């Protein structure tokens, strides 16, 4: 089956799928708004059923439901999996009404690039394959629902669902935003810690002889953390500080939050020990510190031999189908691709749509990149 012939079909579907892109982006779906995430997911599910694809769910109480759309279930070939998330970061109403707009070849709005556009392209590729009569292998599109919070709302059950549905895949393609000419093959992991220092309150006039200033103890700890700034390794950002009550009271409490990024899971173990030791270190006599991990840590996507082989195979497929070959890129932010890599599933990240200003009020995506993304996915489904 010719990829170039299907590429023509993709071009003919562009206007239809740009409208779909606009529609799903107008369904505002911040992670905490389950109703919006589920309405967005059901929009995709309804389209999939209309095309004869099968739809399965991982039902959730707090987060939106994760969804797996499958074409050619039961086909003999090894499956390929596309995946992207439909939850976004901005509160409902932040972008006005309607939430999206199309201007000068770009679409603007919440999640248009990160990463609803990639999910739209995944379904577009599947429809193109179906119309061409492709039945050689199963093709799956997994729609994630709480990626933006590290899948903490679902207590990682959406991650388990994603990995379980991908365990036998020839390749897992994550549809995070495309960095023109590059595929992301490694990413930093993420973990945050909250420190709470407790001191001894007293009248400020007695600060030379009484009390224990929790803010000063916390400041020493923050200064140690601020030294961790290796762009190629571990970084630590001290992000939020709260402490004290009134200026004439020696502060009895200080709380601060941190965000760590790391390149390897060995570095993750180092961070955990460093944080524990730092919390146990007393900088101001009379103070003590507790520390807790507030969220859901995300592992690093390490550069593995099996992912390098997947990358090389992808470029062979692209060359065969007349598509530009890509280069490797290392991302600083986290993504779901780290989990499939950790499970030993061949993984390629950031093959979604192209755009910019992610997580900002000016987030946009390039309209023409939708068809380009779908063509890359079709080539992988055909020849990987």
Short mmCIF file of C-alpha atoms in Angstrom, two decimals:
data_model
loop_
_atom_site.label_atom_id
_atom_site.label_comp_id
_atom_site.label_asym_id
_atom_site.label_seq_id
_atom_site.Cartn_x
_atom_site.Cartn_y
_atom_site.Cartn_z
CA UNK A 1 0.00 0.00 0.00
CA UNK A 2 1.43 3.39 -1.02
CA UNK A 3 1.95 5.99 1.64
CA UNK A 4 1.94 8.78 -0.94
CA UNK A 5 -1.54 7.78 -2.11
CA UNK A 6 -2.83 7.96 1.47
CA UNK A 7 -1.06 11.31 1.90
CA UNK A 8 -3.34 12.71 -0.82
CA UNK A 9 -6.31 11.47 1.19
CA UNK A 10 -4.95 13.28 4.25
CA UNK A 11 -4.72 16.53 2.27
CA UNK A 12 -8.35 16.14 1.20
CA UNK A 13 -9.39 15.72 4.85
CA UNK A 14 -7.52 18.79 6.11
CA UNK A 15 -10.43 21.26 6.19
CA UNK A 16 -12.68 18.73 7.95
CA UNK A 17 -10.09 17.98 10.61
CA UNK A 18 -9.15 21.61 11.17
CA UNK A 19 -12.82 22.15 12.06
CA UNK A 20 -12.65 19.14 14.42
CA UNK A 21 -9.49 20.65 15.94
CA UNK A 22 -11.31 23.92 16.55
CA UNK A 23 -14.34 22.14 18.03
CA UNK A 24 -12.41 20.03 20.56
CA UNK A 25 -10.26 22.99 21.58
CA UNK A 26 -13.41 24.99 22.29
CA UNK A 27 -14.40 22.30 24.80
CA UNK A 28 -12.39 23.69 27.69
CA UNK A 29 -10.82 20.85 29.66
CA UNK A 30 -8.45 21.83 32.47
CA UNK A 31 -7.39 18.70 34.33
CA UNK A 32 -9.47 19.54 37.41
CA UNK A 33 -12.67 19.94 35.35
CA UNK A 34 -13.72 16.32 34.83
CA UNK A 35 -16.89 17.25 32.97
CA UNK A 36 -14.96 19.19 30.34
CA UNK A 37 -12.28 16.52 29.92
CA UNK A 38 -14.96 13.83 29.54
CA UNK A 39 -16.94 15.89 27.01
CA UNK A 40 -13.79 16.38 24.99
CA UNK A 41 -12.96 12.66 25.17
CA UNK A 42 -16.49 11.68 24.19
CA UNK A 43 -16.26 13.96 21.14
CA UNK A 44 -13.34 11.84 19.91
CA UNK A 45 -15.08 8.60 20.92
CA UNK A 46 -18.21 9.48 18.93
CA UNK A 47 -16.15 10.25 15.82
CA UNK A 48 -14.28 6.97 16.23
CA UNK A 49 -17.49 4.93 16.47
CA UNK A 50 -18.83 6.60 13.34
CA UNK A 51 -15.79 5.27 11.49
CA UNK A 52 -16.27 1.75 12.84
CA UNK A 53 -13.41 1.89 15.34
CA UNK A 54 -13.74 0.26 18.75
CA UNK A 55 -13.73 2.40 21.89
CA UNK A 56 -12.74 1.31 25.40
CA UNK A 57 -12.53 3.36 28.61
CA UNK A 58 -10.66 3.54 31.86
CA UNK A 59 -13.40 5.11 33.99
CA UNK A 60 -12.19 7.56 36.64
CA UNK A 61 -13.86 9.19 39.64
CA UNK A 62 -11.73 12.33 39.86
CA UNK A 63 -9.86 12.77 36.60
CA UNK A 64 -11.37 12.50 33.16
CA UNK A 65 -11.78 9.02 31.68
CA UNK A 66 -8.86 7.69 29.65
CA UNK A 67 -9.85 6.23 26.27
CA UNK A 68 -8.38 3.69 23.86
CA UNK A 69 -9.61 3.79 20.23
CA UNK A 70 -8.66 0.76 18.13
CA UNK A 71 -8.92 0.03 14.42
CA UNK A 72 -8.29 -3.46 13.05
CA UNK A 73 -8.55 -5.18 16.42
CA UNK A 74 -7.58 -8.81 15.88
CA UNK A 75 -5.42 -8.15 12.83
CA UNK A 76 -2.29 -10.33 12.68
CA UNK A 77 0.31 -7.56 12.52
CA UNK A 78 2.07 -6.08 15.54
CA UNK A 79 0.12 -3.01 16.80
CA UNK A 80 1.33 0.56 16.68
CA UNK A 81 0.11 3.00 19.29
CA UNK A 82 -0.41 6.77 19.10
CA UNK A 83 -1.10 8.66 22.32
CA UNK A 84 -1.82 12.19 23.49
CA UNK A 85 -3.58 14.03 26.31
CA UNK A 86 -6.63 16.27 26.17
CA UNK A 87 -6.40 17.89 29.61
CA UNK A 88 -5.11 21.47 29.69
CA UNK A 89 -3.76 23.91 32.28
CA UNK A 90 -5.89 27.08 32.15
CA UNK A 91 -9.11 27.65 34.09
CA UNK A 92 -12.38 27.67 32.16
CA UNK A 93 -13.05 31.11 30.70
CA UNK A 94 -9.42 32.21 30.61
CA UNK A 95 -9.48 32.55 26.82
CA UNK A 96 -12.89 34.17 26.43
CA UNK A 97 -15.73 32.79 24.32
CA UNK A 98 -15.17 31.04 22.03
CA UNK A 99 -11.90 29.82 23.49
CA UNK A 100 -10.15 29.36 20.14
CA UNK A 101 -9.55 31.53 17.11
CA UNK A 102 -7.95 30.95 13.71
CA UNK A 103 -5.80 33.76 12.33
CA UNK A 104 -3.25 33.79 9.49
CA UNK A 105 -2.71 30.05 9.27
CA UNK A 106 -2.58 29.46 13.02
CA UNK A 107 -5.04 28.26 15.64
CA UNK A 108 -4.90 29.86 19.08
CA UNK A 109 -6.41 28.54 22.30
CA UNK A 110 -6.04 26.29 25.35
CA UNK A 111 -4.29 23.04 24.49
CA UNK A 112 -4.38 23.53 20.71
CA UNK A 113 -0.74 22.44 20.55
CA UNK A 114 -0.33 20.66 23.89
CA UNK A 115 -1.74 18.43 22.88
CA UNK A 116 -5.22 18.28 21.36
CA UNK A 117 -3.79 18.90 17.90
CA UNK A 118 -1.73 15.73 18.14
CA UNK A 119 -4.79 13.69 19.15
CA UNK A 120 -6.76 15.13 16.23
CA UNK A 121 -3.91 14.19 13.88
CA UNK A 122 -3.91 10.66 15.29
CA UNK A 123 -7.59 10.19 14.46
CA UNK A 124 -7.04 11.83 11.06
CA UNK A 125 -4.29 9.31 10.26
CA UNK A 126 -6.54 6.41 11.31
CA UNK A 127 -9.43 7.59 9.12
CA UNK A 128 -7.06 7.94 6.16
CA UNK A 129 -5.76 4.41 6.69
CA UNK A 130 -9.28 3.02 7.02
CA UNK A 131 -10.46 4.72 3.83
CA UNK A 132 -7.47 3.23 1.99
CA UNK A 133 -8.49 -0.24 3.17
CA UNK A 134 -5.53 -0.78 5.50
CA UNK A 135 -6.10 -3.89 7.64
CA UNK A 136 -2.56 -5.23 8.18
CA UNK A 137 -2.20 -4.41 11.87
CA UNK A 138 -4.11 -2.91 14.81
CA UNK A 139 -3.66 0.84 15.23
CA UNK A 140 -4.52 2.38 18.60
CA UNK A 141 -5.07 5.94 19.74
CA UNK A 142 -4.83 6.31 23.53
CA UNK A 143 -6.31 9.53 24.91
CA UNK A 144 -4.89 10.52 28.29
CA UNK A 145 -6.90 12.62 30.72
CA UNK A 146 -4.66 13.89 33.55
CA UNK A 147 -1.15 14.20 32.05
CA UNK A 148 -0.72 17.83 33.10
CA UNK A 149 -0.70 16.86 36.78
CA UNK A 150 1.52 13.80 36.37
CA UNK A 151 -1.57 11.55 36.47
CA UNK A 152 -1.93 12.25 40.19
CA UNK A 153 -5.73 12.65 39.98
CA UNK A 154 -6.09 9.06 38.77
CA UNK A 155 -3.36 7.83 41.15
CA UNK A 156 -1.43 6.67 38.07
CA UNK A 157 -4.23 4.34 36.94
CA UNK A 158 -4.42 6.13 33.58
CA UNK A 159 -0.68 5.47 33.17
CA UNK A 160 -1.21 1.78 33.89
CA UNK A 161 -4.06 1.74 31.35
CA UNK A 162 -1.81 3.37 28.74
CA UNK A 163 1.06 0.94 29.34
CA UNK A 164 -1.20 -2.12 29.46
CA UNK A 165 -2.67 -1.17 26.08
CA UNK A 166 0.81 -0.61 24.62
CA UNK A 167 2.82 -3.52 26.02
CA UNK A 168 2.86 -5.48 22.75
CA UNK A 169 3.31 -2.46 20.45
CA UNK A 170 5.99 -2.29 17.78
CA UNK A 171 6.30 1.39 18.70
CA UNK A 172 4.56 3.90 20.99
CA UNK A 173 4.34 7.39 19.47
CA UNK A 174 3.61 10.22 21.89
CA UNK A 175 1.91 13.23 20.35
CA UNK A 176 3.37 16.04 22.43
CA UNK A 177 4.16 19.20 20.40
CA UNK A 178 6.53 18.77 17.48
CA UNK A 179 9.88 20.57 17.54
CA UNK A 180 10.46 21.16 13.82
CA UNK A 181 12.91 18.56 12.54
CA UNK A 182 13.36 16.74 15.87
CA UNK A 183 11.91 13.84 17.83
CA UNK A 184 12.32 13.86 21.60
CA UNK A 185 14.22 10.75 22.70
CA UNK A 186 15.04 11.66 26.30
CA UNK A 187 13.40 13.89 28.89
CA UNK A 188 14.00 15.03 32.41
CA UNK A 189 11.94 13.55 35.21
CA UNK A 190 10.09 15.69 37.73
CA UNK A 191 9.59 15.53 41.48
CA UNK A 192 8.55 18.19 43.98
CA UNK A 193 9.04 18.43 47.72
CA UNK A 194 7.41 20.65 50.34
CA UNK A 195 9.55 21.64 53.33
CA UNK A 196 7.99 22.80 56.58
CA UNK A 197 10.27 24.29 59.23
CA UNK A 198 8.97 24.73 62.78
CA UNK A 199 10.75 27.10 65.15
CA UNK A 200 9.93 28.73 68.48
CA UNK A 201 7.81 31.88 68.53
CA UNK A 202 8.63 34.76 70.84
CA UNK A 203 8.59 38.53 71.13
CA UNK A 204 10.84 40.06 68.50
CA UNK A 205 12.57 42.22 71.10
CA UNK A 206 13.95 39.00 72.59
CA UNK A 207 15.27 37.56 69.32
CA UNK A 208 18.87 37.69 70.61
CA UNK A 209 18.10 35.42 73.55
CA UNK A 210 14.76 33.68 72.97
CA UNK A 211 12.95 31.85 70.19
CA UNK A 212 14.11 30.06 67.06
CA UNK A 213 13.48 31.79 63.74
CA UNK A 214 11.96 29.26 61.31
CA UNK A 215 12.42 31.60 58.34
CA UNK A 216 16.19 31.83 58.89
CA UNK A 217 16.53 28.06 59.16
CA UNK A 218 14.46 27.67 55.99
CA UNK A 219 16.58 30.30 54.24
CA UNK A 220 19.74 28.28 54.85
CA UNK A 221 18.05 25.25 53.32
CA UNK A 222 16.81 27.25 50.35
CA UNK A 223 20.30 28.58 49.68
CA UNK A 224 21.65 25.02 49.58
CA UNK A 225 18.91 23.99 47.16
CA UNK A 226 19.51 27.01 44.95
CA UNK A 227 23.04 25.78 44.26
CA UNK A 228 21.62 22.82 42.29
CA UNK A 229 21.62 24.16 38.73
CA UNK A 230 23.04 21.58 36.31
CA UNK A 231 21.15 21.98 33.03
CA UNK A 232 22.49 18.61 31.89
CA UNK A 233 21.68 16.94 35.20
CA UNK A 234 19.73 17.97 38.30
CA UNK A 235 18.09 21.36 38.74
CA UNK A 236 16.09 22.64 41.71
CA UNK A 237 13.71 25.57 41.70
CA UNK A 238 12.55 27.00 45.04
CA UNK A 239 9.11 28.05 43.92
CA UNK A 240 6.91 29.29 46.76
CA UNK A 241 7.63 30.52 50.31
CA UNK A 242 5.28 31.28 53.20
CA UNK A 243 6.30 32.16 56.75
CA UNK A 244 5.87 34.32 59.79
CA UNK A 245 2.85 36.12 61.20
CA UNK A 246 3.66 39.67 62.39
CA UNK A 247 6.87 41.69 62.27
CA UNK A 248 7.10 41.79 66.05
CA UNK A 249 6.89 38.00 66.44
CA UNK A 250 9.80 35.63 65.91
CA UNK A 251 8.55 33.36 63.08
CA UNK A 252 7.52 29.95 64.37
CA UNK A 253 6.81 28.44 60.96
CA UNK A 254 8.08 28.65 57.40
CA UNK A 255 6.96 26.51 54.47
CA UNK A 256 8.48 26.38 51.00
CA UNK A 257 7.96 24.32 47.85
CA UNK A 258 10.56 22.98 45.42
CA UNK A 259 10.60 21.51 41.92
CA UNK A 260 13.42 19.13 40.94
CA UNK A 261 14.27 17.99 37.39
CA UNK A 262 16.64 15.11 36.68
CA UNK A 263 18.06 13.23 33.68
CA UNK A 264 18.35 9.70 35.08
CA UNK A 265 16.50 7.64 37.60
CA UNK A 266 19.80 7.23 39.49
CA UNK A 267 19.74 11.00 39.98
CA UNK A 268 16.20 10.63 41.33
CA UNK A 269 17.52 8.39 44.10
CA UNK A 270 20.24 10.96 44.86
CA UNK A 271 17.65 13.75 45.16
CA UNK A 272 15.54 11.77 47.61
CA UNK A 273 18.54 11.18 49.89
CA UNK A 274 19.76 14.79 49.58
CA UNK A 275 16.35 16.15 50.55
CA UNK A 276 16.08 13.81 53.53
CA UNK A 277 19.55 14.79 54.77
CA UNK A 278 18.90 18.50 54.27
CA UNK A 279 15.65 18.34 56.21
CA UNK A 280 17.48 16.67 59.09
CA UNK A 281 20.18 19.36 59.19
CA UNK A 282 19.50 22.02 61.85
CA UNK A 283 20.73 25.49 60.85
CA UNK A 284 19.05 27.38 63.70
CA UNK A 285 19.07 25.77 67.12
CA UNK A 286 15.55 24.95 68.23
CA UNK A 287 14.17 24.46 64.72
CA UNK A 288 13.11 21.21 63.13
CA UNK A 289 12.00 20.38 59.59
CA UNK A 290 9.65 17.90 57.97
CA UNK A 291 9.47 17.29 54.23
CA UNK A 292 6.89 15.59 52.06
CA UNK A 293 6.39 14.79 48.41
CA UNK A 294 3.18 16.61 47.48
CA UNK A 295 2.44 15.38 44.01
CA UNK A 296 3.03 12.59 41.59
CA UNK A 297 6.67 12.17 40.52
CA UNK A 298 7.38 11.61 36.86
CA UNK A 299 10.34 9.39 35.92
CA UNK A 300 13.04 10.49 33.51
CA UNK A 301 12.79 9.28 29.93
CA UNK A 302 16.30 7.92 29.64
CA UNK A 303 18.01 7.44 26.28
CA UNK A 304 17.85 3.68 25.82
CA UNK A 305 19.22 1.36 23.14
CA UNK A 306 15.73 0.16 22.22
CA UNK A 307 14.48 3.72 21.75
CA UNK A 308 17.51 4.60 19.62
CA UNK A 309 16.68 1.61 17.42
CA UNK A 310 13.06 2.80 17.24
CA UNK A 311 14.26 6.24 16.17
CA UNK A 312 16.51 4.79 13.47
CA UNK A 313 13.70 2.58 12.18
CA UNK A 314 11.35 5.59 12.09
CA UNK A 315 13.79 7.51 9.90
CA UNK A 316 14.06 4.56 7.51
CA UNK A 317 10.26 4.53 7.26
CA UNK A 318 10.16 8.29 6.64
CA UNK A 319 12.81 8.04 3.91
CA UNK A 320 10.84 5.26 2.20
CA UNK A 321 7.74 7.45 2.19
CA UNK A 322 9.43 10.66 1.04
CA UNK A 323 9.21 12.38 4.42
CA UNK A 324 12.05 14.36 6.05
CA UNK A 325 14.20 12.42 8.49
CA UNK A 326 14.39 13.77 12.02
CA UNK A 327 17.14 14.41 14.55
CA UNK A 328 17.22 13.50 18.24
CA UNK A 329 16.23 16.06 20.86
CA UNK A 330 16.46 16.08 24.65
CA UNK A 331 13.50 17.65 26.43
CA UNK A 332 13.63 19.39 29.81
CA UNK A 333 9.94 18.90 30.61
CA UNK A 334 8.28 15.61 31.47
CA UNK A 335 5.81 13.53 29.46
CA UNK A 336 4.00 10.19 29.45
CA UNK A 337 6.70 8.79 27.15
CA UNK A 338 8.86 8.29 30.24
CA UNK A 339 6.49 5.62 31.53
CA UNK A 340 6.37 3.54 28.35
CA UNK A 341 10.16 3.76 28.12
CA UNK A 342 10.39 2.59 31.72
CA UNK A 343 8.22 -0.40 30.77
CA UNK A 344 10.57 -1.31 27.91
CA UNK A 345 8.15 -0.28 25.14
CA UNK A 346 9.93 1.28 22.11
CA UNK A 347 8.94 4.94 22.33
CA UNK A 348 9.26 8.09 20.22
CA UNK A 349 8.06 11.40 21.63
CA UNK A 350 6.99 14.80 20.29
CA UNK A 351 5.53 13.81 16.93
CA UNK A 352 2.44 15.98 17.40
CA UNK A 353 1.62 19.32 15.79
CA UNK A 354 3.93 22.31 15.59
CA UNK A 355 3.31 25.49 17.55
CA UNK A 356 4.53 27.63 20.40
CA UNK A 357 3.93 29.54 23.66
CA UNK A 358 2.79 26.32 25.33
CA UNK A 359 0.89 26.79 28.63
CA UNK A 360 0.45 30.51 27.97
CA UNK A 361 -2.47 32.71 26.96
CA UNK A 362 -0.85 32.91 23.50
CA UNK A 363 -0.57 29.16 22.84
CA UNK A 364 -0.89 28.45 19.13
CA UNK A 365 -0.37 25.73 16.54
CA UNK A 366 0.33 25.91 12.82
CA UNK A 367 -2.66 24.66 10.82
CA UNK A 368 -0.57 23.03 8.09
CA UNK A 369 1.27 20.95 10.69
CA UNK A 370 -1.89 18.88 11.29
CA UNK A 371 -1.64 17.12 7.92
CA UNK A 372 2.15 16.85 8.24
CA UNK A 373 1.72 15.10 11.59
CA UNK A 374 -0.92 12.71 10.22
CA UNK A 375 1.39 11.78 7.32
CA UNK A 376 4.19 10.85 9.71
CA UNK A 377 1.79 8.67 11.67
CA UNK A 378 0.42 6.99 8.53
CA UNK A 379 3.96 6.16 7.39
CA UNK A 380 4.72 4.57 10.77
CA UNK A 381 1.49 2.53 10.69
CA UNK A 382 2.22 1.30 7.17
CA UNK A 383 5.90 0.44 7.31
CA UNK A 384 7.29 0.39 10.85
#
